[in-house]
Amino acid sequence: MAAPTLLLYSRQGCCLCEGLQERLLALEPPPALEVLDVDSDPALQQRYGLEVPVLAVRLAEGDLRELPRVSPRLAGAGLADWLRRNGFSGGSV
């Protein structure tokens, strides 16, 4: 079975989105991360609008589960711990 993947719903030019992506990729080791530009898909744009960044987990079964909003202040070990507490155990965090 494949490990869970984090999905980051984002948009270009969003400083909060870019900051969260940088903090996620800075984790050691970084989690499996897929970035989805909400402006590239009308359905995503309608669903998320200006609510980005939004993190979700794609479970091994293919189900998606949105995570609570991440504080822009969380980074490093605090972010990794937050991911674990919110059910992301991708094996790499």
mmCIF file of C-alpha atoms in Angstrom:
data_model
loop_
_atom_site.group_PDB
_atom_site.id
_atom_site.type_symbol
_atom_site.label_atom_id
_atom_site.label_comp_id
_atom_site.label_asym_id
_atom_site.label_seq_id
_atom_site.Cartn_x
_atom_site.Cartn_y
_atom_site.Cartn_z
ATOM 1 C CA MET A 1 0.000 0.000 0.000
ATOM 2 C CA ALA A 2 1.218 3.492 -0.801
ATOM 3 C CA ALA A 3 1.987 5.894 2.037
ATOM 4 C CA PRO A 4 -0.417 8.787 2.606
ATOM 5 C CA THR A 5 0.302 11.956 0.620
ATOM 6 C CA LEU A 6 -0.210 15.532 1.751
ATOM 7 C CA LEU A 7 -2.148 17.702 -0.687
ATOM 8 C CA LEU A 8 -1.624 21.454 -0.513
ATOM 9 C CA TYR A 9 -4.393 23.446 -2.157
ATOM 10 C CA SER A 10 -2.664 26.648 -3.151
ATOM 11 C CA ARG A 11 -2.594 29.510 -5.630
ATOM 12 C CA GLN A 12 0.245 31.353 -7.284
ATOM 13 C CA GLY A 13 1.290 34.528 -5.519
ATOM 14 C CA CYS A 14 -0.193 33.479 -2.163
ATOM 15 C CA CYS A 15 2.471 34.189 0.455
ATOM 16 C CA LEU A 16 0.757 31.962 3.043
ATOM 17 C CA CYS A 17 0.636 29.084 0.538
ATOM 18 C CA GLU A 18 4.276 29.520 -0.465
ATOM 19 C CA GLY A 19 5.351 29.777 3.178
ATOM 20 C CA LEU A 20 3.543 26.573 4.148
ATOM 21 C CA GLN A 21 4.996 24.727 1.166
ATOM 22 C CA GLU A 22 8.520 25.861 2.114
ATOM 23 C CA ARG A 23 8.033 24.812 5.754
ATOM 24 C CA LEU A 24 6.696 21.395 4.718
ATOM 25 C CA LEU A 25 9.571 20.782 2.306
ATOM 26 C CA ALA A 26 12.075 21.823 4.983
ATOM 27 C CA LEU A 27 10.995 18.967 7.274
ATOM 28 C CA GLU A 28 13.531 16.161 7.636
ATOM 29 C CA PRO A 29 12.673 14.051 5.775
ATOM 30 C CA PRO A 30 10.049 15.993 3.822
ATOM 31 C CA PRO A 31 6.595 14.422 3.497
ATOM 32 C CA ALA A 32 5.197 13.273 0.176
ATOM 33 C CA LEU A 33 3.588 16.524 -1.012
ATOM 34 C CA GLU A 34 1.384 17.312 -3.981
ATOM 35 C CA VAL A 35 0.628 20.985 -4.652
ATOM 36 C CA LEU A 36 -2.650 21.743 -6.434
ATOM 37 C CA ASP A 37 -3.249 25.214 -7.889
ATOM 38 C CA VAL A 38 -6.916 25.943 -7.195
ATOM 39 C CA ASP A 39 -6.980 28.452 -10.061
ATOM 40 C CA SER A 40 -6.189 25.689 -12.571
ATOM 41 C CA ASP A 41 -9.501 23.919 -11.940
ATOM 42 C CA PRO A 42 -12.892 25.699 -11.776
ATOM 43 C CA ALA A 43 -14.230 23.113 -9.309
ATOM 44 C CA LEU A 44 -11.279 23.655 -6.951
ATOM 45 C CA GLN A 45 -11.554 27.414 -7.361
ATOM 46 C CA GLN A 46 -15.238 27.280 -6.446
ATOM 47 C CA ARG A 47 -14.629 24.972 -3.481
ATOM 48 C CA TYR A 48 -11.650 26.773 -1.951
ATOM 49 C CA GLY A 49 -11.909 30.339 -3.280
ATOM 50 C CA LEU A 50 -9.685 32.521 -1.137
ATOM 51 C CA GLU A 51 -9.511 29.975 1.707
ATOM 52 C CA VAL A 52 -6.072 28.682 0.701
ATOM 53 C CA PRO A 53 -3.764 27.279 1.884
ATOM 54 C CA VAL A 54 -5.655 24.097 2.715
ATOM 55 C CA LEU A 55 -3.933 20.839 3.604
ATOM 56 C CA ALA A 56 -5.517 17.457 3.051
ATOM 57 C CA VAL A 57 -4.302 13.888 3.310
ATOM 58 C CA ARG A 58 -4.790 11.399 0.504
ATOM 59 C CA LEU A 59 -5.035 8.104 2.314
ATOM 60 C CA ALA A 60 -3.731 4.864 0.860
ATOM 61 C CA GLU A 61 -7.324 3.849 0.056
ATOM 62 C CA GLY A 62 -7.676 6.983 -2.078
ATOM 63 C CA ASP A 63 -9.912 8.853 0.376
ATOM 64 C CA LEU A 64 -9.222 12.541 1.061
ATOM 65 C CA ARG A 65 -9.377 14.106 4.506
ATOM 66 C CA GLU A 66 -8.908 17.831 5.043
ATOM 67 C CA LEU A 67 -6.772 18.882 7.980
ATOM 68 C CA PRO A 68 -7.460 21.848 10.263
ATOM 69 C CA ARG A 69 -5.911 25.181 9.273
ATOM 70 C CA VAL A 70 -2.174 25.306 9.979
ATOM 71 C CA SER A 71 -0.809 28.209 11.987
ATOM 72 C CA PRO A 72 1.612 30.265 9.869
ATOM 73 C CA ARG A 73 3.969 30.218 12.875
ATOM 74 C CA LEU A 74 4.399 26.424 12.946
ATOM 75 C CA ALA A 75 7.663 25.146 11.507
ATOM 76 C CA GLY A 76 10.204 22.391 12.027
ATOM 77 C CA ALA A 77 9.532 19.952 14.853
ATOM 78 C CA GLY A 78 6.369 21.826 15.817
ATOM 79 C CA LEU A 79 4.938 21.384 12.318
ATOM 80 C CA ALA A 80 5.945 17.715 12.204
ATOM 81 C CA ASP A 81 4.277 17.163 15.590
ATOM 82 C CA TRP A 82 1.142 19.018 14.400
ATOM 83 C CA LEU A 83 0.963 16.745 11.335
ATOM 84 C CA ARG A 84 1.210 13.625 13.525
ATOM 85 C CA ARG A 85 -1.430 14.916 15.970
ATOM 86 C CA ASN A 86 -3.765 15.572 13.038
ATOM 87 C CA GLY A 87 -3.444 12.082 11.658
ATOM 88 C CA PHE A 88 -0.725 12.388 9.036
ATOM 89 C CA SER A 89 1.617 9.503 9.588
ATOM 90 C CA GLY A 90 3.141 9.322 6.153
ATOM 91 C CA GLY A 91 6.149 7.506 7.461
ATOM 92 C CA SER A 92 8.356 10.420 6.490
ATOM 93 C CA VAL A 93 7.232 12.824 9.206
#
